[in-house]
Tab-separated table of C-alpha atoms and ligand atoms in Angstrom:
chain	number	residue	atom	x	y	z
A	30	UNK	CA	15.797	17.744	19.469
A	31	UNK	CA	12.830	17.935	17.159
A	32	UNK	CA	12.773	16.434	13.476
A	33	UNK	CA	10.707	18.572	11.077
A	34	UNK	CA	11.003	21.903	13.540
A	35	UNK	CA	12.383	23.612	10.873
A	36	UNK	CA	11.031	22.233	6.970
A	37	UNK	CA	13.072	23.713	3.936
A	38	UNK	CA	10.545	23.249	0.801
A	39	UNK	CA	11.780	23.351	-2.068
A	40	UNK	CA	10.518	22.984	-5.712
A	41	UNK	CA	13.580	21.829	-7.977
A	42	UNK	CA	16.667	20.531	-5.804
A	43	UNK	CA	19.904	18.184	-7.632
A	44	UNK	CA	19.601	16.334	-4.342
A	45	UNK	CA	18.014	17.126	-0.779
A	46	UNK	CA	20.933	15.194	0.678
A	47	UNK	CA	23.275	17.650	-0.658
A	48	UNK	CA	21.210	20.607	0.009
A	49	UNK	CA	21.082	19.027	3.613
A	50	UNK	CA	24.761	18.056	3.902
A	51	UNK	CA	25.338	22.088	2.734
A	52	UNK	CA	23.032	23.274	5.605
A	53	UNK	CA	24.929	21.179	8.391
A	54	UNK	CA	28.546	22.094	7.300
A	55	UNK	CA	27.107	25.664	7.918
A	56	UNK	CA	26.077	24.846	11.620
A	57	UNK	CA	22.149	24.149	10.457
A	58	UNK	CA	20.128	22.652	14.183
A	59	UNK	CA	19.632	19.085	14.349
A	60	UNK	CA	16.258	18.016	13.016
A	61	UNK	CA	15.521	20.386	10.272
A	62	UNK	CA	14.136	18.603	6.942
A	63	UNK	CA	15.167	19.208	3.133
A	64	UNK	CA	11.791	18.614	1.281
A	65	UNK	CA	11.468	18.232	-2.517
A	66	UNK	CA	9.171	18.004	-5.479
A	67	UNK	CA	11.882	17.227	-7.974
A	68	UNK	CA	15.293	16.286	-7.616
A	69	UNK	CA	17.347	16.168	-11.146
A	70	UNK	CA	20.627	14.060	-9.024
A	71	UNK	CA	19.249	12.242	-6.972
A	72	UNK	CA	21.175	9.304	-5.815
A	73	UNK	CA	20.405	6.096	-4.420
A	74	UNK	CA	23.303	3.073	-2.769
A	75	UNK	CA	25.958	1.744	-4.370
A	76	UNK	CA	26.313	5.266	-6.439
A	77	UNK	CA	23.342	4.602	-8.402
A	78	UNK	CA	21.072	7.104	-9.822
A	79	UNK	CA	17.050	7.687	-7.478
A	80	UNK	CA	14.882	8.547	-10.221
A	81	UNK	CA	13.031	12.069	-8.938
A	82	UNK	CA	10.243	13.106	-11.432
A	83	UNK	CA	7.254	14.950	-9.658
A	84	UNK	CA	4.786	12.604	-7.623
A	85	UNK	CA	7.598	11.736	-5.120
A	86	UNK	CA	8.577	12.171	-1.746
A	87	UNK	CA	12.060	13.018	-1.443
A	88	UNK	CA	13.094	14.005	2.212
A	89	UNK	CA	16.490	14.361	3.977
A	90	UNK	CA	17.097	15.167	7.565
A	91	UNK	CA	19.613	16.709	9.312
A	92	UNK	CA	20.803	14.566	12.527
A	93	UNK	CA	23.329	15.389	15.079
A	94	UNK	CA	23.194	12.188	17.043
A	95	UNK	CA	26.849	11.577	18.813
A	96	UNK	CA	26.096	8.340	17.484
A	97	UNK	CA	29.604	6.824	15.322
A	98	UNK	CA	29.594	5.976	12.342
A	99	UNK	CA	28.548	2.305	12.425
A	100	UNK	CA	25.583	3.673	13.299
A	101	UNK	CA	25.275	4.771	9.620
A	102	UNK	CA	24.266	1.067	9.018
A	103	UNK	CA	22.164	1.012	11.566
A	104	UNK	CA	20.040	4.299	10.604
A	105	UNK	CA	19.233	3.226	7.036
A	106	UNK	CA	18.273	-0.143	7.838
A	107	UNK	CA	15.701	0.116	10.992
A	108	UNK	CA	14.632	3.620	10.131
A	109	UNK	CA	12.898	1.884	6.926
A	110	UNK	CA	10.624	0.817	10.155
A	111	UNK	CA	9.130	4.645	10.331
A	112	UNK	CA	8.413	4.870	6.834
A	113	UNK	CA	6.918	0.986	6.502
A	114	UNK	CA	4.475	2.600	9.542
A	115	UNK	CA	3.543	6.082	7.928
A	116	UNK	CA	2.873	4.194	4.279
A	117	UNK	CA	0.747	1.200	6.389
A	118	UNK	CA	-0.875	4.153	8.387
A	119	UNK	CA	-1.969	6.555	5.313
A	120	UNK	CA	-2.336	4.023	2.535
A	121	UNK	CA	-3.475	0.954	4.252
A	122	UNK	CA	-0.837	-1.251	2.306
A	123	UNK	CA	1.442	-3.935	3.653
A	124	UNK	CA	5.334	-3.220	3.737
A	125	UNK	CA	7.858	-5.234	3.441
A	126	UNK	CA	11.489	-4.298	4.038
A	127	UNK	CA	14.445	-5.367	2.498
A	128	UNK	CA	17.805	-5.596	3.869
A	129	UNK	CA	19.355	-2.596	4.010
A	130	UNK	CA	17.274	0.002	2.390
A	131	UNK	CA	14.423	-1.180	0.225
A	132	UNK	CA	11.030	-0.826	1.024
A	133	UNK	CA	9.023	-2.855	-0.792
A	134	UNK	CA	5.771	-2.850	-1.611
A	135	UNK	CA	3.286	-5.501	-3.767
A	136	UNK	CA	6.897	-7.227	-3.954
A	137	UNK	CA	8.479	-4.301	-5.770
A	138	UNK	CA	10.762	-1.626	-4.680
A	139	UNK	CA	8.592	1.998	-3.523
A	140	UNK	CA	11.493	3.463	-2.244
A	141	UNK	CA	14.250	3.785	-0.213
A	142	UNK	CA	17.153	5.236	2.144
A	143	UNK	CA	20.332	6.967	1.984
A	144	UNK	CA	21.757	7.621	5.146
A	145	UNK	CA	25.537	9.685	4.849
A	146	UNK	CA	27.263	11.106	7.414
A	147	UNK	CA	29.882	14.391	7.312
A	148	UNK	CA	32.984	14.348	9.375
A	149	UNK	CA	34.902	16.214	10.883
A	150	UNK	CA	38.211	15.756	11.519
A	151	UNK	CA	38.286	12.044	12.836
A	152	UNK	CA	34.725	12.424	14.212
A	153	UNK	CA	31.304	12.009	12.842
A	154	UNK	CA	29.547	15.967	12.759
A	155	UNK	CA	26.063	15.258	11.409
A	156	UNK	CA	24.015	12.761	9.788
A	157	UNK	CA	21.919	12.929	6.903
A	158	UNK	CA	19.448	10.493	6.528
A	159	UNK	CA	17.264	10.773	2.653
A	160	UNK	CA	14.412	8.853	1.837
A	161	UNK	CA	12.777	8.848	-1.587
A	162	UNK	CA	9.255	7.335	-1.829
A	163	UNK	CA	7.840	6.679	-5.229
A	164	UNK	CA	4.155	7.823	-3.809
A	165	UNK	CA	1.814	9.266	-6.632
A	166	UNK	CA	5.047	8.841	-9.495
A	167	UNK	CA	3.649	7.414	-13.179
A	168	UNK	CA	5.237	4.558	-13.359
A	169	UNK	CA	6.349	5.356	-16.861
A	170	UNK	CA	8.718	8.133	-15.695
A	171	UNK	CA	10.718	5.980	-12.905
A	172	UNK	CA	14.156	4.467	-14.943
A	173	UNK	CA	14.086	1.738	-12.765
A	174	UNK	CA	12.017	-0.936	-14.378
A	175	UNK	CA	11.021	-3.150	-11.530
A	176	UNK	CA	9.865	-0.243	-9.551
A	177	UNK	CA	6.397	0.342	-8.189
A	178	UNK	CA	4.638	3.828	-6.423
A	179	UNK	CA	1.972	3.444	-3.678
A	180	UNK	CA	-0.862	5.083	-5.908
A	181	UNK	CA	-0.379	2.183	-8.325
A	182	UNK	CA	-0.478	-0.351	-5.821
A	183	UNK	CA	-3.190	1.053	-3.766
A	184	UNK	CA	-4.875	2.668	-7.146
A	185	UNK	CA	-5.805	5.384	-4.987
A	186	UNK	CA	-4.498	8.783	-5.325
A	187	UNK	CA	-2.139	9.679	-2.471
A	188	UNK	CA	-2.630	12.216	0.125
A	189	UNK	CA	1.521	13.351	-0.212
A	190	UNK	CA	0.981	15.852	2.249
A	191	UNK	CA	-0.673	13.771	5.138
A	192	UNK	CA	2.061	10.993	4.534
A	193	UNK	CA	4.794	13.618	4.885
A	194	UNK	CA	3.192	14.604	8.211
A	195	UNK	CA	2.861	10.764	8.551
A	196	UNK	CA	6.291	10.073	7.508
A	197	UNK	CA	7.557	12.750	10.021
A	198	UNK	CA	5.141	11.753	12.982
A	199	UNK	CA	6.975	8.007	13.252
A	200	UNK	CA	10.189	9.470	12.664
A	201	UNK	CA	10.285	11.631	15.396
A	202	UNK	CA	8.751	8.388	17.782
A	203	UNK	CA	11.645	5.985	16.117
A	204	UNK	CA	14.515	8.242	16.643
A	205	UNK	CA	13.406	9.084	20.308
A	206	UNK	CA	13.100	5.269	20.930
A	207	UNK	CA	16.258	4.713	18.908
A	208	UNK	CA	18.390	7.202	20.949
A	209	UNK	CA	16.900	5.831	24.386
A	210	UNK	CA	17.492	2.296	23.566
A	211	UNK	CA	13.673	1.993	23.940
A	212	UNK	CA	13.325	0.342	20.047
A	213	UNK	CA	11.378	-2.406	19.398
A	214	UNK	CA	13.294	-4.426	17.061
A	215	UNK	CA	11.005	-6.852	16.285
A	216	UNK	CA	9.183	-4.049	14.182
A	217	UNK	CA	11.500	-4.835	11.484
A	218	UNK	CA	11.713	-8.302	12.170
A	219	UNK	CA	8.415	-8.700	11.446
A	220	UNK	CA	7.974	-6.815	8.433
A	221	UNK	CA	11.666	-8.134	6.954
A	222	UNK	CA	11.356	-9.864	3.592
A	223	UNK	CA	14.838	-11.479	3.932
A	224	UNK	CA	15.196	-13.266	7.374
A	225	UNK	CA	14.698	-17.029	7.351
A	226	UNK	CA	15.273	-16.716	3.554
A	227	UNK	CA	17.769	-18.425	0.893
A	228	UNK	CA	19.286	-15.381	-0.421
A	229	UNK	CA	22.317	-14.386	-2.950
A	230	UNK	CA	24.142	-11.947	-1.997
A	231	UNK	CA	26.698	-9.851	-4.113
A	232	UNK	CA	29.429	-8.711	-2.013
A	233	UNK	CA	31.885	-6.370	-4.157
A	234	UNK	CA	32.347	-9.006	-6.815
A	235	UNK	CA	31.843	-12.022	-5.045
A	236	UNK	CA	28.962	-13.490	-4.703
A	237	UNK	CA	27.681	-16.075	-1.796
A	238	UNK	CA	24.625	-18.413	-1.420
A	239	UNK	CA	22.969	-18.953	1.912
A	240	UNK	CA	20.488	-18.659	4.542
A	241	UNK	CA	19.171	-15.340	5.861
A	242	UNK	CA	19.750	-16.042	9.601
A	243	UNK	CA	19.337	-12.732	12.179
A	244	UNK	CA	19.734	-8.767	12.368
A	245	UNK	CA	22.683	-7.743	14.634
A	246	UNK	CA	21.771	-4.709	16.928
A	247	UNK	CA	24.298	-2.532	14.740
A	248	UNK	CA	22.145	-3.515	11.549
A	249	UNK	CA	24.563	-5.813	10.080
A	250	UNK	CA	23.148	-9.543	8.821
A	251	UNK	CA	24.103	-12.785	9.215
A	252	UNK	CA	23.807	-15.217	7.257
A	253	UNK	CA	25.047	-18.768	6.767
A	254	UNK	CA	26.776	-19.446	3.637
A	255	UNK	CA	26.097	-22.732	1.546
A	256	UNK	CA	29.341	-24.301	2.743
A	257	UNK	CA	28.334	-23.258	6.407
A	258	UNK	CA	30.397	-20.416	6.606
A	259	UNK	CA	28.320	-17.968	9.257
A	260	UNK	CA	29.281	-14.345	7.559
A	261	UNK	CA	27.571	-10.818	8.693
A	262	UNK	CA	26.985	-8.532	5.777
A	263	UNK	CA	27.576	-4.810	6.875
A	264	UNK	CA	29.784	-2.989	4.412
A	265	UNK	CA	26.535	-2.076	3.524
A	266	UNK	CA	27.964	0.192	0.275
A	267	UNK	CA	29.067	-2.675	-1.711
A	268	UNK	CA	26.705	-5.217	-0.686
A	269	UNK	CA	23.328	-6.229	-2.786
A	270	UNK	CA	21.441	-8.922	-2.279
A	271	UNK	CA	18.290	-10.958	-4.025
A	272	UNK	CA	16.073	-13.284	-2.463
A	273	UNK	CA	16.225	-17.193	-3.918
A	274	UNK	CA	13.987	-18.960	-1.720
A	275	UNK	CA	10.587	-17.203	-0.905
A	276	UNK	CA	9.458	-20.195	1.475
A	277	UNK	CA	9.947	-18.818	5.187
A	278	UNK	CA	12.504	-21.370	6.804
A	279	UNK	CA	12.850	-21.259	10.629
A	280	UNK	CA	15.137	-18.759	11.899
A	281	UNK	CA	16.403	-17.238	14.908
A	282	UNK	CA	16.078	-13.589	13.717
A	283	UNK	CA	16.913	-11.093	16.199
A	284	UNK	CA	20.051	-11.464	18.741
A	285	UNK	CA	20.272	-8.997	21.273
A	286	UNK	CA	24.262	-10.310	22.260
B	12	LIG	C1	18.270	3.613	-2.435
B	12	LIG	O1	17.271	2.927	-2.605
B	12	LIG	O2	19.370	3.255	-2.847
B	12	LIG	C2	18.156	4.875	-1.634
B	12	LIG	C3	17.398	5.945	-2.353
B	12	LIG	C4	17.370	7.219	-1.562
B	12	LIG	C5	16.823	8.370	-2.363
B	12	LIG	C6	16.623	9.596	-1.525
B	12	LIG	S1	15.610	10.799	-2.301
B	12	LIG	C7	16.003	11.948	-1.081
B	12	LIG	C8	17.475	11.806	-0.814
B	12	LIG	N1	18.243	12.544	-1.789
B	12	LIG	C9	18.993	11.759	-2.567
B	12	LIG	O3	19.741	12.152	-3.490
B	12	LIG	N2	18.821	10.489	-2.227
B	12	LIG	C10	17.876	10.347	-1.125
């Protein structure tokens, strides 16, 4: 299997998701990337719109992993690790990720991942896993307010080319490692802005206080609840959550059982 063997560049797309999801139904290999300059739908979690103007990256790959679909979870959140890499590697900036898709950067959001997957019948066919990057974007055409892009973090202009080779490079290492068992979780450890955190987290329409505690293996978190309720967090479509307590408190982060 080789990620990025086959590129599809396009100029104008609604969303490379869909355009991906439309090449897979039709039998498309495993590995071939949807690459975009504009997308006029794109879509972010929890059915919200991703905000495509020119300046972005805006990626989706096709993946036929015989993974399930809890792996869905467990796609968008460590494969933020990749990306975090490729933007550290080309930009020199530090990345922060947060729980399940955000990657943040200067402490606001640069972009972020949709992974979907496409059944058939009772079983998972394919995978698609999008990332949008807000790389070279003027700020003053992203909707989201509290957004940032890596040229106006950096204040450097951004090579978009060498950090889609970049981005492609450590996606091809994480999914081999991934698919082996051969991951290094700690990557995201480290680089989490949540774990060991007070955080708030908005589950449907409820929302809970409590301590960030550890990533499960499947992607899911944990987290003790102010009344010392320990709840994981993985219906990862309805969940949000924001980060009350910026002071690292000790925590066990990463449980391999
Ligand atoms: C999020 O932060 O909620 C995830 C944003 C993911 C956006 C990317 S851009 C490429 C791909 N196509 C889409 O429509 N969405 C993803």
């Amino acid at each position: 299997m080789a990620i990025g063997r086959r590129v599809l560049r396009l100029d104008d797309v609604t969303s490379t998701n869909d355009v991906a999801k439309s090449l897979g139904k039709e039998g498309e290999a495993e590995g071939t990337i949807v690459l975009a300059k504009r997308q006029t739908g794109g879509r972010g979690r929890l059915g919200r719109r991703w905000s495509s103007p020119m300046g972005g990256l805006y990626l989706s790959v096709l993946l036929r992993p015989g993974l399930g679909s809890d792996d869905v979870l467990r796609l968008t959140v460590l494969a933020c690790v990749p990306v975090a890499e490729a933007i550290e590697e080309v930009t020199g900036l530090e990345v922060r990720l947060k729980w399940p898709n955000d990657i943040i950067v200067g402490g606001k959001k640069a972009g972020g991942i949709l992974v979907e997957g496409v059944s058939k019948g009772r079983e998972l066919d394919f995978i698609v896993l999008g990332l949008g990057l807000n790389v070279n974007t003027p700020l003053e055409h992203i909707e989201a307010g509290d957004a940032t892009s890596l040229s106006a973090e950096s204040d450097e202009v951004i090579d978009e080319e060498r950090l889609f080779e970049s981005v492609v490079a450590h996606l091809v290492t994480f999914y081999k490692e991934l698919l082996s068992g051969d991951f290094d979780e700690e990557k995201y450890v480290r680089r989490s802005s949540v774990l060991g955190h007070g955080i708030e987290a908005m589950v449907g329409k409820e929302t809970i206080r409590g301590k960030a505690l550890y990533l499960e293996p499947n992607g899911a978190l944990v987290i003790r609840s102010e009344e010392g309720l320990v709840l994981r967090l993985s219906w990862v479509n309805e969940t949000s959550i924001r980060i009350t307590n910026n002071e690292e408190m000790h925590a066990n982060t990463l449980r391999k059982d």
